[in-house]
């Protein structure tokens, strides 16, 4: 079973072919994320707005020492920068769904050119908990290690067909 | 005679094959500028430090409505981001040289992989003043409209041979 370990983050990711019909019961936030530029060496600069808060983040590509710098930006600056991310965007609504065993599932319902795609992510405290996880029966195929479902690939290349 | 007009900026740019020997008489500042990423559509993100002040700037590429957003960053953040600009950098010392007729010449002495390159820039209030300008006799060939001497080209491609 694939488990991603990195920066003490243990996550699993699943496709959701048929999301539950009662999503509106759960708290949700709109997320807009767009890439301003991505360098050949993998350095990327993106902006993201989640509800009222917006950030600009610079991330290094691969290599030994990873760098990630996050700057807060105000809403007006976000609005001015957003047009520069055309063709390199993700727009989605994220629902927080408790699964009963103390774990919260993040269900991302994509919009815009990624409309129709629904992905669930679960974060765990330990590899043990990740391995034990079964989750609701509407979880579809696991895509934890499928690079095509990384934000950046989705933003620039669209949904895998 | 080539004159660049844009955003009420009227500038002329010259190569300086043999800079004056008494540069240390003039006030100068060290400038480090590096590109984090440049998108195919021309959107660029760069960081710049001039003396104690550092900024991150996002600029759109061509197109109708140009966007330029400048964010101040602190010195520590600059230091963490600088390694991400490897191979896309400009390092230079800028000397401010008054020319006598109320005009100040900015003389950029490049360092690092651009070492040996010296370029003078002069900004004018009017096209008239730009056309009248003759300048000191150590000014070499004018390169105002030569794209190869734009910051971005110098940073990514090095000095024209």
mmCIF file of C-alpha atoms in Angstrom:
data_model
loop_
_atom_site.group_PDB
_atom_site.id
_atom_site.type_symbol
_atom_site.label_atom_id
_atom_site.label_comp_id
_atom_site.label_asym_id
_atom_site.label_seq_id
_atom_site.Cartn_x
_atom_site.Cartn_y
_atom_site.Cartn_z
ATOM 1 C CA UNK A 1 0.000 0.000 0.000
ATOM 2 C CA UNK A 2 1.538 3.325 -1.044
ATOM 3 C CA UNK A 3 2.186 5.791 1.743
ATOM 4 C CA UNK A 4 3.856 9.143 1.214
ATOM 5 C CA UNK A 5 6.279 10.230 3.920
ATOM 6 C CA UNK A 6 7.757 13.697 3.760
ATOM 7 C CA UNK A 7 8.210 16.498 6.272
ATOM 8 C CA UNK A 8 6.375 14.313 8.841
ATOM 9 C CA UNK A 9 3.361 14.352 6.521
ATOM 10 C CA UNK A 10 1.688 11.014 5.968
ATOM 11 C CA UNK A 11 -1.078 11.271 3.427
ATOM 12 C CA UNK A 12 -3.223 9.076 1.272
ATOM 13 C CA UNK A 13 -5.162 10.277 -1.729
ATOM 14 C CA UNK A 14 -8.170 8.678 -3.465
ATOM 15 C CA UNK A 15 -10.328 9.405 -6.450
ATOM 16 C CA UNK A 16 -14.027 9.795 -5.688
ATOM 17 C CA UNK A 17 -16.053 8.716 -8.713
ATOM 18 C CA UNK A 18 -19.378 9.265 -6.943
ATOM 19 C CA UNK A 19 -19.191 11.780 -4.108
ATOM 20 C CA UNK A 20 -21.832 11.591 -1.348
ATOM 21 C CA UNK A 21 -24.965 13.609 -2.075
ATOM 22 C CA UNK A 22 -25.057 15.410 1.267
ATOM 23 C CA UNK A 23 -21.814 17.385 0.972
ATOM 24 C CA UNK A 24 -23.491 20.639 1.940
ATOM 25 C CA UNK A 25 -23.774 19.315 5.510
ATOM 26 C CA UNK A 26 -20.023 19.738 5.927
ATOM 27 C CA UNK A 27 -17.971 22.896 6.358
ATOM 28 C CA UNK A 28 -16.249 23.919 3.159
ATOM 29 C CA UNK A 29 -13.979 26.593 1.734
ATOM 30 C CA UNK A 30 -13.288 27.770 -1.802
ATOM 31 C CA UNK A 31 -9.652 27.428 -2.864
ATOM 32 C CA UNK A 32 -8.107 29.169 -5.856
ATOM 33 C CA UNK A 33 -4.522 28.371 -6.691
ATOM 34 C CA UNK A 34 -2.558 29.512 -9.700
ATOM 35 C CA UNK A 35 1.045 29.293 -10.835
ATOM 36 C CA UNK A 36 2.736 32.559 -11.788
ATOM 37 C CA UNK A 37 5.792 30.816 -13.201
ATOM 38 C CA UNK A 38 7.621 27.507 -13.066
ATOM 39 C CA UNK A 39 11.334 27.341 -13.870
ATOM 40 C CA UNK A 40 13.012 24.499 -15.759
ATOM 41 C CA UNK A 41 14.764 23.430 -12.550
ATOM 42 C CA UNK A 42 11.385 23.011 -10.853
ATOM 43 C CA UNK A 43 11.345 26.252 -8.858
ATOM 44 C CA UNK A 44 7.727 27.370 -8.750
ATOM 45 C CA UNK A 45 5.882 30.485 -7.651
ATOM 46 C CA UNK A 46 2.183 30.219 -6.931
ATOM 47 C CA UNK A 47 -0.568 32.269 -5.389
ATOM 48 C CA UNK A 48 -3.418 30.810 -3.417
ATOM 49 C CA UNK A 49 -6.572 32.192 -1.884
ATOM 50 C CA UNK A 50 -8.566 30.283 0.672
ATOM 51 C CA UNK A 51 -11.547 32.243 1.924
ATOM 52 C CA UNK A 52 -10.266 35.630 3.044
ATOM 53 C CA UNK A 53 -6.591 34.731 3.215
ATOM 54 C CA UNK A 54 -4.164 34.848 0.299
ATOM 55 C CA UNK A 55 -0.534 33.832 -0.017
ATOM 56 C CA UNK A 56 2.306 33.807 -2.523
ATOM 57 C CA UNK A 57 4.561 30.776 -2.166
ATOM 58 C CA UNK A 58 7.962 30.053 -3.670
ATOM 59 C CA UNK A 59 9.040 26.426 -3.719
ATOM 60 C CA UNK A 60 12.293 24.990 -4.929
ATOM 61 C CA UNK A 61 12.294 22.006 -7.245
ATOM 62 C CA UNK A 62 14.003 18.754 -6.318
ATOM 63 C CA UNK A 63 17.505 18.674 -4.920
ATOM 64 C CA UNK A 64 18.976 18.197 -1.507
ATOM 65 C CA UNK A 65 17.754 21.190 0.430
ATOM 66 C CA UNK A 66 14.145 22.056 -0.213
ATOM 67 C CA UNK A 67 13.049 25.662 0.200
ATOM 68 C CA UNK A 68 9.487 26.802 0.729
ATOM 69 C CA UNK A 69 8.746 30.433 1.461
ATOM 70 C CA UNK A 70 5.224 31.689 2.015
ATOM 71 C CA UNK A 71 4.341 35.394 1.893
ATOM 72 C CA UNK A 72 0.956 36.752 2.881
ATOM 73 C CA UNK A 73 -0.588 39.041 0.306
ATOM 74 C CA UNK A 74 -3.746 41.099 0.545
ATOM 75 C CA UNK A 75 -6.871 40.425 -1.481
ATOM 76 C CA UNK A 76 -6.295 43.283 -3.889
ATOM 77 C CA UNK A 77 -2.826 42.114 -4.746
ATOM 78 C CA UNK A 78 -4.195 38.617 -5.267
ATOM 79 C CA UNK A 79 -6.788 40.024 -7.664
ATOM 80 C CA UNK A 80 -4.113 41.853 -9.651
ATOM 81 C CA UNK A 81 -1.881 38.777 -9.856
ATOM 82 C CA UNK A 82 -4.591 36.207 -10.614
ATOM 83 C CA UNK A 83 -4.862 37.117 -14.350
ATOM 84 C CA UNK A 84 -1.170 36.161 -14.711
ATOM 85 C CA UNK A 85 -1.966 32.534 -13.826
ATOM 86 C CA UNK A 86 -4.221 31.890 -16.847
ATOM 87 C CA UNK A 87 -3.868 28.278 -18.037
ATOM 88 C CA UNK A 88 -2.058 27.315 -14.809
ATOM 89 C CA UNK A 89 -4.897 27.214 -12.307
ATOM 90 C CA UNK A 90 -6.799 25.066 -9.882
ATOM 91 C CA UNK A 91 -10.196 26.071 -8.566
ATOM 92 C CA UNK A 92 -11.919 23.805 -6.108
ATOM 93 C CA UNK A 93 -14.150 23.609 -3.055
ATOM 94 C CA UNK A 94 -12.744 21.692 -0.128
ATOM 95 C CA UNK A 95 -15.129 19.893 2.222
ATOM 96 C CA UNK A 96 -13.954 18.711 5.660
ATOM 97 C CA UNK A 97 -15.566 15.363 6.404
ATOM 98 C CA UNK A 98 -14.953 13.591 9.732
ATOM 99 C CA UNK A 99 -14.666 9.847 9.236
ATOM 100 C CA UNK A 100 -15.522 8.787 12.780
ATOM 101 C CA UNK A 101 -12.168 7.343 13.796
ATOM 102 C CA UNK A 102 -10.701 10.762 14.633
ATOM 103 C CA UNK A 103 -9.547 11.316 11.085
ATOM 104 C CA UNK A 104 -10.801 14.142 8.870
ATOM 105 C CA UNK A 105 -11.079 13.605 5.175
ATOM 106 C CA UNK A 106 -10.566 16.557 2.831
ATOM 107 C CA UNK A 107 -12.748 16.196 -0.199
ATOM 108 C CA UNK A 108 -11.771 18.478 -3.104
ATOM 109 C CA UNK A 109 -14.441 19.103 -5.723
ATOM 110 C CA UNK A 110 -12.712 20.718 -8.686
ATOM 111 C CA UNK A 111 -14.234 23.449 -10.790
ATOM 112 C CA UNK A 112 -13.310 25.250 -14.008
ATOM 113 C CA UNK A 113 -11.437 23.199 -16.584
ATOM 114 C CA UNK A 114 -10.965 20.444 -13.968
ATOM 115 C CA UNK A 115 -14.735 20.239 -13.366
ATOM 116 C CA UNK A 116 -15.877 16.656 -12.703
ATOM 117 C CA UNK A 117 -12.740 15.683 -10.816
ATOM 118 C CA UNK A 118 -13.218 14.844 -7.130
ATOM 119 C CA UNK A 119 -10.285 13.796 -4.946
ATOM 120 C CA UNK A 120 -10.167 12.895 -1.244
ATOM 121 C CA UNK A 121 -7.068 13.360 0.893
ATOM 122 C CA UNK A 122 -6.482 12.059 4.384
ATOM 123 C CA UNK A 123 -3.578 12.993 6.627
ATOM 124 C CA UNK A 124 -2.370 10.670 9.380
ATOM 125 C CA UNK A 125 -0.312 10.942 12.563
ATOM 126 C CA UNK A 126 1.586 7.732 11.907
ATOM 127 C CA UNK A 127 2.269 5.202 9.196
ATOM 128 C CA UNK A 128 0.425 2.729 11.319
ATOM 129 C CA UNK A 129 -2.756 4.789 11.252
ATOM 130 C CA UNK A 130 -2.343 5.288 7.501
ATOM 131 C CA UNK A 131 -2.107 1.561 6.927
ATOM 132 C CA UNK A 132 -5.122 0.774 9.136
ATOM 133 C CA UNK A 133 -7.314 3.356 7.373
ATOM 134 C CA UNK A 134 -10.201 1.997 5.353
ATOM 135 C CA UNK A 135 -12.510 5.049 5.009
ATOM 136 C CA UNK A 136 -16.032 5.387 3.643
ATOM 137 C CA UNK A 137 -17.130 3.060 0.868
ATOM 138 C CA UNK A 138 -17.438 5.865 -1.695
ATOM 139 C CA UNK A 139 -13.646 6.193 -1.827
ATOM 140 C CA UNK A 140 -12.446 5.051 -5.242
ATOM 141 C CA UNK A 141 -9.001 4.049 -6.530
ATOM 142 C CA UNK A 142 -5.999 5.213 -4.502
ATOM 143 C CA UNK A 143 -3.767 7.721 -6.342
ATOM 144 C CA UNK A 144 -1.359 8.643 -3.531
ATOM 145 C CA UNK A 145 1.703 8.127 -5.698
ATOM 146 C CA UNK A 146 0.219 9.134 -9.027
ATOM 147 C CA UNK A 147 2.123 12.231 -10.148
ATOM 148 C CA UNK A 148 -0.690 13.237 -12.479
ATOM 149 C CA UNK A 149 -2.781 14.249 -9.486
ATOM 150 C CA UNK A 150 -0.233 16.691 -8.055
ATOM 151 C CA UNK A 151 -1.575 20.253 -7.947
ATOM 152 C CA UNK A 152 0.978 21.521 -10.390
ATOM 153 C CA UNK A 153 0.273 18.831 -12.989
ATOM 154 C CA UNK A 154 -3.477 19.317 -12.643
ATOM 155 C CA UNK A 155 -3.088 23.090 -12.983
ATOM 156 C CA UNK A 156 -0.891 23.013 -16.073
ATOM 157 C CA UNK A 157 -1.998 19.830 -17.825
ATOM 158 C CA UNK A 158 -5.584 19.328 -16.700
ATOM 159 C CA UNK A 159 -7.262 16.176 -15.433
ATOM 160 C CA UNK A 160 -5.807 12.811 -16.467
ATOM 161 C CA UNK A 161 -8.054 11.204 -19.068
ATOM 162 C CA UNK B 1 18.856 58.016 -32.397
ATOM 163 C CA UNK B 2 17.065 55.346 -30.401
ATOM 164 C CA UNK B 3 15.013 56.552 -27.464
ATOM 165 C CA UNK B 4 12.933 54.264 -25.281
ATOM 166 C CA UNK B 5 9.600 55.671 -24.117
ATOM 167 C CA UNK B 6 7.530 53.681 -21.645
ATOM 168 C CA UNK B 7 5.778 54.520 -18.398
ATOM 169 C CA UNK B 8 7.084 58.101 -18.791
ATOM 170 C CA UNK B 9 10.609 56.669 -18.638
ATOM 171 C CA UNK B 10 13.034 58.005 -21.180
ATOM 172 C CA UNK B 11 16.339 56.210 -20.986
ATOM 173 C CA UNK B 12 19.477 55.741 -22.988
ATOM 174 C CA UNK B 13 21.965 52.959 -22.408
ATOM 175 C CA UNK B 14 25.619 52.740 -23.439
ATOM 176 C CA UNK B 15 28.407 50.239 -23.193
ATOM 177 C CA UNK B 16 31.499 51.462 -21.354
ATOM 178 C CA UNK B 17 34.567 49.685 -22.735
ATOM 179 C CA UNK B 18 36.952 51.646 -20.487
ATOM 180 C CA UNK B 19 35.336 52.950 -17.319
ATOM 181 C CA UNK B 20 36.936 55.950 -15.582
ATOM 182 C CA UNK B 21 39.606 55.031 -13.060
ATOM 183 C CA UNK B 22 38.251 57.166 -10.224
ATOM 184 C CA UNK B 23 34.918 55.398 -9.712
ATOM 185 C CA UNK B 24 35.441 55.114 -5.968
ATOM 186 C CA UNK B 25 34.856 58.873 -5.688
ATOM 187 C CA UNK B 26 31.179 58.312 -6.420
ATOM 188 C CA UNK B 27 28.461 56.878 -4.203
ATOM 189 C CA UNK B 28 27.667 53.298 -5.085
ATOM 190 C CA UNK B 29 25.436 50.403 -4.035
ATOM 191 C CA UNK B 30 25.675 46.666 -4.559
ATOM 192 C CA UNK B 31 22.722 45.175 -6.450
ATOM 193 C CA UNK B 32 21.886 41.476 -6.551
ATOM 194 C CA UNK B 33 19.015 40.407 -8.741
ATOM 195 C CA UNK B 34 17.929 36.871 -9.526
ATOM 196 C CA UNK B 35 15.004 35.274 -11.311
ATOM 197 C CA UNK B 36 13.080 32.618 -9.386
ATOM 198 C CA UNK B 37 11.081 31.555 -12.414
ATOM 199 C CA UNK B 38 10.046 32.791 -15.840
ATOM 200 C CA UNK B 39 6.914 31.384 -17.493
ATOM 201 C CA UNK B 40 6.564 30.691 -21.205
ATOM 202 C CA UNK B 41 4.112 33.583 -21.506
ATOM 203 C CA UNK B 42 6.760 35.947 -20.153
ATOM 204 C CA UNK B 43 5.496 36.241 -16.570
ATOM 205 C CA UNK B 44 8.576 36.574 -14.379
ATOM 206 C CA UNK B 45 9.281 36.506 -10.664
ATOM 207 C CA UNK B 46 12.505 38.004 -9.427
ATOM 208 C CA UNK B 47 14.123 39.002 -6.172
ATOM 209 C CA UNK B 48 16.428 41.947 -5.772
ATOM 210 C CA UNK B 49 18.554 43.304 -2.974
ATOM 211 C CA UNK B 50 19.979 46.778 -3.017
ATOM 212 C CA UNK B 51 21.905 47.593 0.136
ATOM 213 C CA UNK B 52 19.632 46.797 3.071
ATOM 214 C CA UNK B 53 16.381 46.610 1.138
ATOM 215 C CA UNK B 54 15.059 43.522 -0.633
ATOM 216 C CA UNK B 55 12.023 42.959 -2.819
ATOM 217 C CA UNK B 56 10.221 40.218 -4.697
ATOM 218 C CA UNK B 57 8.653 41.423 -7.942
ATOM 219 C CA UNK B 58 6.137 39.739 -10.227
ATOM 220 C CA UNK B 59 5.910 41.108 -13.761
ATOM 221 C CA UNK B 60 3.584 40.023 -16.509
ATOM 222 C CA UNK B 61 4.955 39.352 -19.980
ATOM 223 C CA UNK B 62 3.747 41.282 -23.003
ATOM 224 C CA UNK B 63 0.069 41.750 -23.687
ATOM 225 C CA UNK B 64 -2.287 44.640 -23.342
ATOM 226 C CA UNK B 65 -2.416 45.235 -19.599
ATOM 227 C CA UNK B 66 0.937 45.039 -17.925
ATOM 228 C CA UNK B 67 1.085 44.014 -14.283
ATOM 229 C CA UNK B 68 3.976 44.707 -11.931
ATOM 230 C CA UNK B 69 3.670 43.873 -8.250
ATOM 231 C CA UNK B 70 6.486 44.506 -5.806
ATOM 232 C CA UNK B 71 6.578 42.920 -2.344
ATOM 233 C CA UNK B 72 9.106 43.870 0.301
ATOM 234 C CA UNK B 73 10.878 40.914 1.836
ATOM 235 C CA UNK B 74 13.283 40.854 4.741
ATOM 236 C CA UNK B 75 16.958 40.028 4.425
ATOM 237 C CA UNK B 76 16.611 36.518 5.837
ATOM 238 C CA UNK B 77 13.954 35.594 3.351
ATOM 239 C CA UNK B 78 16.112 36.994 0.576
ATOM 240 C CA UNK B 79 18.985 34.799 1.763
ATOM 241 C CA UNK B 80 16.776 31.701 1.736
ATOM 242 C CA UNK B 81 15.417 32.458 -1.746
ATOM 243 C CA UNK B 82 18.695 33.502 -3.368
ATOM 244 C CA UNK B 83 19.968 29.901 -3.880
ATOM 245 C CA UNK B 84 16.889 29.260 -6.054
ATOM 246 C CA UNK B 85 18.087 31.804 -8.620
ATOM 247 C CA UNK B 86 21.285 29.938 -9.553
ATOM 248 C CA UNK B 87 22.081 30.423 -13.260
ATOM 249 C CA UNK B 88 19.580 33.306 -13.494
ATOM 250 C CA UNK B 89 21.409 36.102 -11.711
ATOM 251 C CA UNK B 90 22.847 39.538 -12.039
ATOM 252 C CA UNK B 91 25.343 40.924 -9.570
ATOM 253 C CA UNK B 92 26.640 44.430 -10.042
ATOM 254 C CA UNK B 93 27.772 47.602 -8.343
ATOM 255 C CA UNK B 94 25.965 50.752 -9.375
ATOM 256 C CA UNK B 95 27.805 54.065 -9.281
ATOM 257 C CA UNK B 96 25.884 57.344 -9.419
ATOM 258 C CA UNK B 97 27.862 59.835 -11.505
ATOM 259 C CA UNK B 98 26.615 63.396 -12.023
ATOM 260 C CA UNK B 99 27.317 64.610 -15.562
ATOM 261 C CA UNK B 100 27.200 68.337 -14.859
ATOM 262 C CA UNK B 101 24.088 69.193 -16.874
ATOM 263 C CA UNK B 102 21.734 68.115 -14.068
ATOM 264 C CA UNK B 103 21.686 64.536 -15.298
ATOM 265 C CA UNK B 104 22.938 61.584 -13.249
ATOM 266 C CA UNK B 105 24.484 58.653 -14.985
ATOM 267 C CA UNK B 106 24.125 55.198 -13.469
ATOM 268 C CA UNK B 107 27.188 53.120 -14.173
ATOM 269 C CA UNK B 108 26.710 49.387 -13.603
ATOM 270 C CA UNK B 109 29.863 47.334 -13.142
ATOM 271 C CA UNK B 110 28.860 43.693 -13.404
ATOM 272 C CA UNK B 111 30.336 40.923 -11.322
ATOM 273 C CA UNK B 112 30.130 37.133 -11.263
ATOM 274 C CA UNK B 113 29.667 35.443 -14.642
ATOM 275 C CA UNK B 114 28.999 38.867 -16.195
ATOM 276 C CA UNK B 115 32.323 40.225 -14.912
ATOM 277 C CA UNK B 116 33.935 42.634 -17.387
ATOM 278 C CA UNK B 117 30.644 44.093 -18.571
ATOM 279 C CA UNK B 118 30.094 47.771 -17.768
ATOM 280 C CA UNK B 119 26.932 49.581 -18.834
ATOM 281 C CA UNK B 120 25.843 53.187 -18.287
ATOM 282 C CA UNK B 121 22.211 54.249 -18.119
ATOM 283 C CA UNK B 122 20.835 57.754 -18.143
ATOM 284 C CA UNK B 123 17.252 58.730 -17.475
ATOM 285 C CA UNK B 124 15.770 61.937 -18.863
ATOM 286 C CA UNK B 125 12.809 64.190 -18.131
ATOM 287 C CA UNK B 126 11.960 64.689 -21.780
ATOM 288 C CA UNK B 127 12.724 63.307 -25.207
ATOM 289 C CA UNK B 128 14.300 66.631 -25.957
ATOM 290 C CA UNK B 129 16.806 66.259 -23.130
ATOM 291 C CA UNK B 130 17.513 62.691 -24.239
ATOM 292 C CA UNK B 131 18.286 63.828 -27.764
ATOM 293 C CA UNK B 132 20.525 66.683 -26.617
ATOM 294 C CA UNK B 133 22.565 64.417 -24.308
ATOM 295 C CA UNK B 134 26.161 63.849 -25.287
ATOM 296 C CA UNK B 135 27.746 62.618 -22.007
ATOM 297 C CA UNK B 136 31.349 61.963 -21.043
ATOM 298 C CA UNK B 137 33.745 60.790 -23.734
ATOM 299 C CA UNK B 138 34.240 57.363 -22.127
ATOM 300 C CA UNK B 139 30.698 56.355 -23.167
ATOM 301 C CA UNK B 140 30.913 53.649 -25.812
ATOM 302 C CA UNK B 141 28.358 52.302 -28.312
ATOM 303 C CA UNK B 142 24.703 52.964 -27.544
ATOM 304 C CA UNK B 143 22.673 49.810 -26.792
ATOM 305 C CA UNK B 144 19.364 51.379 -25.745
ATOM 306 C CA UNK B 145 17.318 49.118 -28.003
ATOM 307 C CA UNK B 146 19.536 46.050 -27.865
ATOM 308 C CA UNK B 147 17.449 43.316 -26.230
ATOM 309 C CA UNK B 148 20.571 41.371 -25.285
ATOM 310 C CA UNK B 149 21.339 43.941 -22.602
ATOM 311 C CA UNK B 150 17.990 43.601 -20.809
ATOM 312 C CA UNK B 151 18.412 42.347 -17.225
ATOM 313 C CA UNK B 152 16.582 39.142 -17.894
ATOM 314 C CA UNK B 153 18.622 38.231 -20.939
ATOM 315 C CA UNK B 154 21.882 39.056 -19.166
ATOM 316 C CA UNK B 155 20.843 36.986 -16.131
ATOM 317 C CA UNK B 156 19.804 33.891 -18.074
ATOM 318 C CA UNK B 157 22.073 34.011 -21.130
ATOM 319 C CA UNK B 158 25.126 35.924 -19.949
ATOM 320 C CA UNK B 159 26.967 38.764 -21.666
ATOM 321 C CA UNK B 160 26.655 39.088 -25.459
ATOM 322 C CA UNK B 161 29.877 37.962 -27.075
#
